[in-house]
Short mmCIF file of C-alpha atoms in Angstrom, two decimals:
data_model
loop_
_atom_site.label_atom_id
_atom_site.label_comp_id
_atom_site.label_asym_id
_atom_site.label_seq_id
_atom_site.Cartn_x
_atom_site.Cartn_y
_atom_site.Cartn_z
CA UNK Z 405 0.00 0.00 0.00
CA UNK Z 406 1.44 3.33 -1.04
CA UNK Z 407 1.02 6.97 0.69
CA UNK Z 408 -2.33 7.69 -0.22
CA UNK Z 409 -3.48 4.46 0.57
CA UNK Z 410 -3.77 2.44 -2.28
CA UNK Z 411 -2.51 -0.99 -3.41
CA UNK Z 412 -0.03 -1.07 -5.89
CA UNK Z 413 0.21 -3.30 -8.44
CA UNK Z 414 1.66 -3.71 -11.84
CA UNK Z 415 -1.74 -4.85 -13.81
CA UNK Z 416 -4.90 -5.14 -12.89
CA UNK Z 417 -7.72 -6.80 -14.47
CA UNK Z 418 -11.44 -5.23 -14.49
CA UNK Z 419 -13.63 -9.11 -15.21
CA UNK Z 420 -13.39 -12.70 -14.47
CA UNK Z 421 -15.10 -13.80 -17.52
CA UNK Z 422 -13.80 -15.12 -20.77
CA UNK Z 423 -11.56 -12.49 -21.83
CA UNK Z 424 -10.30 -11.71 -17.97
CA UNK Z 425 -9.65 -14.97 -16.82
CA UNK Z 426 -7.95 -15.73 -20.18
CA UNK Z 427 -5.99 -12.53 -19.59
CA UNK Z 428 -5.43 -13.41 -15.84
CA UNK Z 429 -3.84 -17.19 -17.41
CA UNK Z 430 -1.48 -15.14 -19.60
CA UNK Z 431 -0.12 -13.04 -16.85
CA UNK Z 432 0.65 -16.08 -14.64
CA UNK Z 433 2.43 -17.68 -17.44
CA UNK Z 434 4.64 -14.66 -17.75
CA UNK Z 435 5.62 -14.84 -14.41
CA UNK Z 436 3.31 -12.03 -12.62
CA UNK Z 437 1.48 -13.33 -8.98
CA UNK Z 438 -1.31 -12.56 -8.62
CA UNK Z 439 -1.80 -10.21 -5.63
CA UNK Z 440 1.19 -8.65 -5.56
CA UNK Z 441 1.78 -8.23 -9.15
CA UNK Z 442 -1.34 -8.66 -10.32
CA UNK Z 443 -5.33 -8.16 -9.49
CA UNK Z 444 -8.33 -9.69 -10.91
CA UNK Z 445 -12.18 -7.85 -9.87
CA UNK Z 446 -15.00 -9.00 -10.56
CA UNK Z 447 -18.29 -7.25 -9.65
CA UNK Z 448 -20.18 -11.43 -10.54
CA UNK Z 449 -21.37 -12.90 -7.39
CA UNK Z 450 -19.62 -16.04 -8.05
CA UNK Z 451 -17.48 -17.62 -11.27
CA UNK Z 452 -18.99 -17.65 -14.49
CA UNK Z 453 -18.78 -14.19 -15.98
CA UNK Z 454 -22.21 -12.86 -17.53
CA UNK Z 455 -23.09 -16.79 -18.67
CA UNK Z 456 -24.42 -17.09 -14.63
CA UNK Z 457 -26.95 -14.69 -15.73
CA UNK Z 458 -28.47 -16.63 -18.79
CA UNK Z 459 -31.77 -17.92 -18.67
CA UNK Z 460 -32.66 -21.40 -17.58
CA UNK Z 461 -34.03 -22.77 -20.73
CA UNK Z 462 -30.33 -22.13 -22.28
CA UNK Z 463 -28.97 -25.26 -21.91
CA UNK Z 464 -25.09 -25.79 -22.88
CA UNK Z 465 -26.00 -27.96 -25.87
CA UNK Z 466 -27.95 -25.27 -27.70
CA UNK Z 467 -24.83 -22.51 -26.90
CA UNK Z 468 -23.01 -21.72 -30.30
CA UNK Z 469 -19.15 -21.79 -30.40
CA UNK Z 470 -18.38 -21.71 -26.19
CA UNK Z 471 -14.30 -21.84 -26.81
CA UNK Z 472 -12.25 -23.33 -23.88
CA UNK Z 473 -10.02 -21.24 -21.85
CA UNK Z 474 -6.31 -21.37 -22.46
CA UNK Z 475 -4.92 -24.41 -20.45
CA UNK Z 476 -8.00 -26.26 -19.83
CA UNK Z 477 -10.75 -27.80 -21.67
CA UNK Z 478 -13.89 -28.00 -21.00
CA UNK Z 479 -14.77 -32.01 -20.81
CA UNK Z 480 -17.86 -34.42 -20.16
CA UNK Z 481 -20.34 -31.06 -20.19
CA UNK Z 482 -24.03 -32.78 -20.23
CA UNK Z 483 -25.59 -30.94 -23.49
CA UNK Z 484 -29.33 -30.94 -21.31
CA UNK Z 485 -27.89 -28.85 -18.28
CA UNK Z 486 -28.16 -25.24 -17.95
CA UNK Z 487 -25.39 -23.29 -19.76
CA UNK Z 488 -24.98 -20.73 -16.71
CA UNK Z 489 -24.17 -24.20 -14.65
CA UNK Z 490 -21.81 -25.93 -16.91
CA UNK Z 491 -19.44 -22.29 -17.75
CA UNK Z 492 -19.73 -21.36 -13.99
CA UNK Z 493 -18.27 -24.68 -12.53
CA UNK Z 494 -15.98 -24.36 -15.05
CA UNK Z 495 -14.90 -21.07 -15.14
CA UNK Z 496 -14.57 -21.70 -11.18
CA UNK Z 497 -12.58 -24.92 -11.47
CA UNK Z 498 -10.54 -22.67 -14.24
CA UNK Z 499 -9.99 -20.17 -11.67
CA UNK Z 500 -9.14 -22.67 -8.94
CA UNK Z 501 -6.48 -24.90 -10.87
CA UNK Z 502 -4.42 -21.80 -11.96
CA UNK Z 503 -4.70 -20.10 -8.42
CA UNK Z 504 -6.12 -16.65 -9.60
CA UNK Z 505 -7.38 -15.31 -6.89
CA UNK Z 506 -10.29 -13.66 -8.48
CA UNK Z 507 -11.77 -10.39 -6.15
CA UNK Z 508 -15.74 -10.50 -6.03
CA UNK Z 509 -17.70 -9.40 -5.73
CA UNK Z 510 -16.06 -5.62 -6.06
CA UNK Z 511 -18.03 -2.80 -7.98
CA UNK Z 512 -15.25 -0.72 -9.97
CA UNK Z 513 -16.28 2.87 -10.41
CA UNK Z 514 -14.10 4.57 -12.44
CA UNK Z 515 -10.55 4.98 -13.16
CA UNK Z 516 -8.61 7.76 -13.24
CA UNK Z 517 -4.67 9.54 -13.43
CA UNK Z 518 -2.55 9.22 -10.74
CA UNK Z 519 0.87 9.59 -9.28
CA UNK Z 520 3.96 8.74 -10.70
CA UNK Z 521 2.27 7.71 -13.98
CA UNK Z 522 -0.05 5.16 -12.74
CA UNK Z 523 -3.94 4.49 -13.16
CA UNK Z 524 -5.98 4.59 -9.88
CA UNK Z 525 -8.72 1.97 -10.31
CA UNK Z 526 -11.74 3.10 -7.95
CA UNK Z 527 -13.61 0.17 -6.24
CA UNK Z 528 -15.68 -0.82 -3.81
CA UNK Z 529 -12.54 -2.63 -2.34
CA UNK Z 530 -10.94 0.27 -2.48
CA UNK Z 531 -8.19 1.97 -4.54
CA UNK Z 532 -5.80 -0.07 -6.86
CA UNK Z 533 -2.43 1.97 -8.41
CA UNK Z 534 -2.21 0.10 -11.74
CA UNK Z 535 0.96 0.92 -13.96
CA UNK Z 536 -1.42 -0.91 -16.69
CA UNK Z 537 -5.16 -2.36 -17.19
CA UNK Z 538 -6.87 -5.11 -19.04
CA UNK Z 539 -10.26 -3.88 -19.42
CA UNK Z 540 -12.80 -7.24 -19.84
CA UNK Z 541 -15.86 -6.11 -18.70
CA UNK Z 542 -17.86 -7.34 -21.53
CA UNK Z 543 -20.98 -5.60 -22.69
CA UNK Z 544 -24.10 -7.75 -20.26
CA UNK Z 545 -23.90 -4.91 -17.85
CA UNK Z 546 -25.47 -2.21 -20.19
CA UNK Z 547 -28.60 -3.81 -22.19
CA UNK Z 548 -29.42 -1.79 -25.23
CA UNK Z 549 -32.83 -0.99 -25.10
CA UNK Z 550 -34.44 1.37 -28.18
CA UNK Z 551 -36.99 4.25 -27.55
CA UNK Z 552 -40.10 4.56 -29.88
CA UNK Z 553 -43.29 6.72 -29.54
CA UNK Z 554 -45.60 5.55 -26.82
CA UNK Z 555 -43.58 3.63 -25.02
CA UNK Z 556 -44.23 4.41 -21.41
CA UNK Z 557 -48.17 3.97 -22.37
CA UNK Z 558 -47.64 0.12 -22.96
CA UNK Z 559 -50.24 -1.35 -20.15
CA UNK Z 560 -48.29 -4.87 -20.79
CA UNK Z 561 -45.02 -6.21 -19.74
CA UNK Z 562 -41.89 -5.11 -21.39
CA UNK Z 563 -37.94 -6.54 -20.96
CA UNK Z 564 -34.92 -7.44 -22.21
CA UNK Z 565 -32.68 -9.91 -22.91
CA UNK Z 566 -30.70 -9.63 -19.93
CA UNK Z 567 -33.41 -10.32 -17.82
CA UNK Z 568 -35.92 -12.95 -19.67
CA UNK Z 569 -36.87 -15.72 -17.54
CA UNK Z 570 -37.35 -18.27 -19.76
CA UNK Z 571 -39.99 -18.93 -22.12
CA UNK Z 572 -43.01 -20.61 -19.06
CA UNK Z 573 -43.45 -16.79 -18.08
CA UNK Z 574 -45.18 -16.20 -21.47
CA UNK Z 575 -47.61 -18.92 -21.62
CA UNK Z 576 -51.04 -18.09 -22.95
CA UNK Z 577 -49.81 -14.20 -23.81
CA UNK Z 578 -49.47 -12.42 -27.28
CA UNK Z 579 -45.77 -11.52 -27.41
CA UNK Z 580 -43.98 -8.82 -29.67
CA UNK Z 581 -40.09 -10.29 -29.92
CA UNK Z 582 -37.92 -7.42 -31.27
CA UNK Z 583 -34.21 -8.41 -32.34
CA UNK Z 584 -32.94 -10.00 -35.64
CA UNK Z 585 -30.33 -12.31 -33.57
CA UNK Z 586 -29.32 -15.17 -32.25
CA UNK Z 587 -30.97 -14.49 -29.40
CA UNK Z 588 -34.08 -12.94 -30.33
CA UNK Z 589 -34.55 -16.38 -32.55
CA UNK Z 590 -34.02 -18.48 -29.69
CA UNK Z 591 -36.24 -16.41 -27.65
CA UNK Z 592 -39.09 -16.44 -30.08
CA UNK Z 593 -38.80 -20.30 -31.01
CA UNK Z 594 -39.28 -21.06 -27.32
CA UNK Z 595 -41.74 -18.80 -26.80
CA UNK Z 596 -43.68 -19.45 -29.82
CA UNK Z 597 -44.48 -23.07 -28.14
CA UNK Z 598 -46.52 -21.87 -25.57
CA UNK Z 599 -47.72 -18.55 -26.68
CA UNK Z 600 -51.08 -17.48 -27.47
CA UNK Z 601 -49.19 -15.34 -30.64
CA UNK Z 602 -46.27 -14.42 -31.49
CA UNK Z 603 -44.86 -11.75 -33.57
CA UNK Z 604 -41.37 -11.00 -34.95
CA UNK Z 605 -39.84 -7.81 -35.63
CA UNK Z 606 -36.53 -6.41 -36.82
CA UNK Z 607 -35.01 -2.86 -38.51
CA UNK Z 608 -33.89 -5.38 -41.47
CA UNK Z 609 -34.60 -8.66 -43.34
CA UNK Z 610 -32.69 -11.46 -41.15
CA UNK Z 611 -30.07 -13.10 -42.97
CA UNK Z 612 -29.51 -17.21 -42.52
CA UNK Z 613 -26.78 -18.37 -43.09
CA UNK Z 614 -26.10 -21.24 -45.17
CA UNK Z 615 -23.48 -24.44 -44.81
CA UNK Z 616 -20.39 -23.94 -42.56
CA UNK Z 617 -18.81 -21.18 -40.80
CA UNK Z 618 -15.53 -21.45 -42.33
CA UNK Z 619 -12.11 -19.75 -41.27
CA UNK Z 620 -12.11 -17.66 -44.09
CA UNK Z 621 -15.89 -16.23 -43.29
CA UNK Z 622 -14.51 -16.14 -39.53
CA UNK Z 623 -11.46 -13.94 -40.64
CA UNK Z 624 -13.85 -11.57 -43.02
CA UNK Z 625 -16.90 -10.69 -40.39
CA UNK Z 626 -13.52 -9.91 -37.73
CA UNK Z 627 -11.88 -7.50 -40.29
CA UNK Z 628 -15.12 -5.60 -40.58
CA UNK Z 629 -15.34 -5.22 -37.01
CA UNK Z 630 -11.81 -4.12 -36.64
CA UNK Z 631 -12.13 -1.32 -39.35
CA UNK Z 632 -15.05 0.08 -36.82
CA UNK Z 633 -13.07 -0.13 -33.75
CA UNK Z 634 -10.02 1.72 -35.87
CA UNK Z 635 -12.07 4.36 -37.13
CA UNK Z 636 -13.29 5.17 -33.24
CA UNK Z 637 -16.83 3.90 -34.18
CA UNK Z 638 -18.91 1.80 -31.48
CA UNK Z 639 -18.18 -1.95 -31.97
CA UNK Z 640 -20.28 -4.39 -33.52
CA UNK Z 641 -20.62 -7.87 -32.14
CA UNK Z 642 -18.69 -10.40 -34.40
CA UNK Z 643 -22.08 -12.19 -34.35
CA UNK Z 644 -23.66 -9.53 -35.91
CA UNK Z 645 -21.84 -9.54 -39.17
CA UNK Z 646 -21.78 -13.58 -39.28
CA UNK Z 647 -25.93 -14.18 -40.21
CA UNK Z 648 -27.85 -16.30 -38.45
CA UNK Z 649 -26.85 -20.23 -38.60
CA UNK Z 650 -29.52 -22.06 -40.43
CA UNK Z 651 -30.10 -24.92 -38.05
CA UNK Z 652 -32.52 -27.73 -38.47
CA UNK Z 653 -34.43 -25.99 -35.25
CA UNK Z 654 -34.00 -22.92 -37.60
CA UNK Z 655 -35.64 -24.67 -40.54
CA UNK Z 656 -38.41 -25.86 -38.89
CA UNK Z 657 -39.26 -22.69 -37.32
CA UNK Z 658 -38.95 -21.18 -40.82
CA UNK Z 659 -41.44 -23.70 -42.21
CA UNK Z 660 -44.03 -23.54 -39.72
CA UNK Z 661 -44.13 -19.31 -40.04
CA UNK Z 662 -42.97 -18.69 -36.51
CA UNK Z 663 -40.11 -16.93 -38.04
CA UNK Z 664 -42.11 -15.14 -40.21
CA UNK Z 665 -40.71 -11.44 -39.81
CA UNK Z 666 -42.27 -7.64 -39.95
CA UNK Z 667 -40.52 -5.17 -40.52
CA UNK Z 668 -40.11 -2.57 -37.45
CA UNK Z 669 -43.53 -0.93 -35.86
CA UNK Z 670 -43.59 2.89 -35.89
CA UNK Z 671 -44.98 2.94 -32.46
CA UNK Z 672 -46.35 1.20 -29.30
CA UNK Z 673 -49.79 1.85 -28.34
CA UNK Z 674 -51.08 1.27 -24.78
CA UNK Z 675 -52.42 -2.32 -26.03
CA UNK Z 676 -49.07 -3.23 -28.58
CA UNK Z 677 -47.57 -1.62 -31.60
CA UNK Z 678 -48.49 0.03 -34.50
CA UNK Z 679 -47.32 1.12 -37.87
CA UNK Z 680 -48.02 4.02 -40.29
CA UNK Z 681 -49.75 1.99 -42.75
CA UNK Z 682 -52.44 1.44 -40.38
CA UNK Z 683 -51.32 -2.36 -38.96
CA UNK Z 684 -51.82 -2.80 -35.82
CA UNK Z 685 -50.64 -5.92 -33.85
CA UNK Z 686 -52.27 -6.56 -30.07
CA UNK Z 687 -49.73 -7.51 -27.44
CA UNK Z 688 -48.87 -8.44 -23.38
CA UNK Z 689 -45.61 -7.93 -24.05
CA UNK Z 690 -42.44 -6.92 -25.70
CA UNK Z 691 -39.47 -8.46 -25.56
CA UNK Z 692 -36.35 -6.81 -26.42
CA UNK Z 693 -33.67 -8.75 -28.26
CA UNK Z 694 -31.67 -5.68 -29.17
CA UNK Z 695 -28.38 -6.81 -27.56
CA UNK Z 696 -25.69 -4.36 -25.82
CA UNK Z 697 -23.46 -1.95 -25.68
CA UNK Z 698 -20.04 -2.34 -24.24
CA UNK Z 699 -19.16 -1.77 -20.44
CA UNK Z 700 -16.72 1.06 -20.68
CA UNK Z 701 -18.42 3.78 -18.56
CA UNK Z 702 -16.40 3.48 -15.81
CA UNK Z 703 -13.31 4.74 -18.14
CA UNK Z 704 -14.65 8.00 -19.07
CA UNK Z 705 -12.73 9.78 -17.20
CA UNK Z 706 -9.57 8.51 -19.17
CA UNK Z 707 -10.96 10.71 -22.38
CA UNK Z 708 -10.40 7.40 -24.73
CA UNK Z 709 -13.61 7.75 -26.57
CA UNK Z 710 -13.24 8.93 -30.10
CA UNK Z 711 -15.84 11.63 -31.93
CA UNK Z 712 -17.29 8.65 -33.24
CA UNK Z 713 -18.33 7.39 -30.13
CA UNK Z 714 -15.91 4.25 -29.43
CA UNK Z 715 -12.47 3.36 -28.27
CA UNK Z 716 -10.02 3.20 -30.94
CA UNK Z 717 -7.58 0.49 -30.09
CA UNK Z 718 -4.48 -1.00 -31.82
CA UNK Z 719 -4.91 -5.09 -31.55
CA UNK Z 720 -6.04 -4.37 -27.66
CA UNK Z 721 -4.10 -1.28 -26.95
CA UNK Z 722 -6.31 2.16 -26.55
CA UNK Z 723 -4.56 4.73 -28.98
CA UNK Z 724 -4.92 7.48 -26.82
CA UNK Z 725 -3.39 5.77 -23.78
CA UNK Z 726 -0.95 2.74 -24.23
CA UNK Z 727 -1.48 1.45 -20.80
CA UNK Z 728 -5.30 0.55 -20.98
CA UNK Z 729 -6.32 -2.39 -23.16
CA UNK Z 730 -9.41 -3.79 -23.80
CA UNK Z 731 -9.87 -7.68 -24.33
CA UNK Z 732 -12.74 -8.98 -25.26
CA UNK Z 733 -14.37 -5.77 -27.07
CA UNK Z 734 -14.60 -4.97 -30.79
CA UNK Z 735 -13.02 -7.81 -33.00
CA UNK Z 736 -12.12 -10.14 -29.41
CA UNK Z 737 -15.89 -10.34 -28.48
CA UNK Z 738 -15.80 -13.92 -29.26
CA UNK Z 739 -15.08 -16.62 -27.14
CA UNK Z 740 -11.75 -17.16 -28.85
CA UNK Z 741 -11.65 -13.78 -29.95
CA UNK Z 742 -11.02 -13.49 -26.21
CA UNK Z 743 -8.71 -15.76 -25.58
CA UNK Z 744 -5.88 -14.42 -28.17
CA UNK Z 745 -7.04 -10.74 -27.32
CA UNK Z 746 -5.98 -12.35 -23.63
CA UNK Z 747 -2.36 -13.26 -24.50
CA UNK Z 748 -1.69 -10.27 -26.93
CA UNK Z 749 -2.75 -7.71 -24.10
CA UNK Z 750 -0.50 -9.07 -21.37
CA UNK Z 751 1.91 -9.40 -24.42
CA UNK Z 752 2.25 -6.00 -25.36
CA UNK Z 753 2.04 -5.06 -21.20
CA UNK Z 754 4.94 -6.94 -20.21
CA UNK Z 755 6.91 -4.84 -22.50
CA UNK Z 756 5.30 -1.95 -21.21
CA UNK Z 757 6.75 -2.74 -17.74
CA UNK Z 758 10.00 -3.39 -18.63
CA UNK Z 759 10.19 -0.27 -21.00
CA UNK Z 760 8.64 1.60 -17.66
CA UNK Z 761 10.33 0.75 -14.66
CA UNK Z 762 8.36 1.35 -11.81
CA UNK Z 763 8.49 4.93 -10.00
CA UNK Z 764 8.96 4.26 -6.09
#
């Protein structure tokens, strides 16, 4: 603990999920302990990351390209069982085996300048001295929810992704499902089998996607989310770029018109939504699919945002500051995006400390 009363450390790490633990693995590897070199917070309850906040009904086998961790794979995972219980005992056995010590839960608040060149990290726990940071806080925290006319009259039930139960809550009801992705399609086939109605709504035409995923599609939907993130714009998710998988659930769905889309109401009424042409559509609720933004707020006072409105970073490094990176945001908001976005942060970070010598 230095002068002013905070702990000083060389790196520390704001998430324990994918891209923090992954960046926590790297850092033990290059010879950093954690606690006194090293700090990973977490503001989770337990292990898991934001996969201990999934819905029930999201069971491991129907989760789409869950990459293992560096060092340890993820074995013997029963396909039937909740995903938020198969990645939390196994982010938690992850975080056992290579001693990581994760903080939780701690609240981080912001970060700011401080002495001698450092970052003071603002917590809950207190205040951290950081001569670097690997950002990994994901984008679960900050649901993206849109604003159209007559919204506060709706007299049903409205939520989002980050908070749907599962698909028993909707039984009986006339539902409005707004979001062209992954999950918005696995929200509305669920919900479709119980539903009295179901509608499906999204700004454009959904695009399936036929045959394989391939390296070479892989590479091309990351290079278009890297020339956002270096031109300062908000990310999108790699996900959104990729189209939608055309599963055999998919094509079933498709046949039977549940995935029959609309195009995007104009308004919500106090009894559903509406559009211009006249169409109305009755409802007892709306569920927003409309995914989320990434978790960054507590940075602001760094001044790394660009006029465009997002982070411009160089593999993981923020432009306008060399110590900050941010893993698992932009191009790395992948499950393996993470995990290389992991080892090229503390990469570029261990050079940073030996360039930088610390200040005493």
């Amino acid at each position: 603990m230095n002068n002013s009363g905070a702990h000083d450390v060389d790196v520390v790490v704001i998430g324990a999920g994918q891209a923090g633990l992954s960046a926590a693995h790297h850092l033990r590897r290059a010879g950093l302990v954690p606690d006194r070199d090293f700090v990973v917070l977490d503001h989770a309850p337990r292990p898991g990351g934001a996969w201990q906040f999934r819905w029930p009904s999201l069971t491991y086998g129907k989760v789409h390209g869950m990459h293992a961790l560096p060092g340890m794979e993820l074995t013997g995972a029963d396909d039937d069982r909740p995903s938020s219980e198969v990645i939390g005992a196994y982010f938690a056995a992850y975080e056992e085996r290579f001693d990581l010590r994760v903080h939780r839960p701690v609240q981080v608040r912001t970060v700011r300048e401080s002495q001698g060149g450092r970052l003071a990290v603002e917590t809950s726990e207190g205040v951290w001295a950081t001569r670097a940071l690997i950002n990994a806080t994901g984008t679960w925290d900050r649901p993206f929810w849109p604003r159209y006319p007559g919204q506060e009259t709706f007299r049903g039930r409205q939520l989002h992704t980050a908070n749907y139960p599962g698909p028993e809550e909707f039984a009986g009801r006339r539902v409005v499902v707004v979001g062209g992705g992954a999950s918005g399609t696995q929200h509305l086939m669920e919900i479709a089998g119980v539903a009295a109605a179901t509608t499906w709504v999204t700004r454009r035409p959904p695009v399936f996607r036929e045959g394989p995923f391939d390296e070479d599609a892989g590479r091309a939907a990351v290079a278009m989310v890297e020339e956002r993130v270096r031109r300062g714009l908000p990310p999108q998710s790699v996900v959104s770029v990729t189209g939608l998988p055309l599963t055999d659930a998919v094509r079933r769905a498709l046949a039977s018109g549940v995935l029959d889309r609309e195009p995007m109401f104009d308004r919500i009424t106090p009894t559903g939504v509406a559009w211009d042409d006249g169409r109305t559509v009755e409802a007892d609720a709306i569920l927003w699919a409309t995914g989320f933004r990434a978790a960054i707020d507590h940075l602001a006072p760094l001044r790394l945002r660009e006029p465009g409105g997002g982070i411009r970073v160089e593999g993981t490094r923020a432009v306008r500051d060399e110590r900050v990176h941010l893993v698992g945001y932009g191009p790395s908001a992948s499950t393996i995006g993470a995990n290389r976005a992991g080892r090229a942060a503390v990469r570029d970070i261990k050079r940073l400390l030996e360039r930088e010598p610390a200040l005493v």
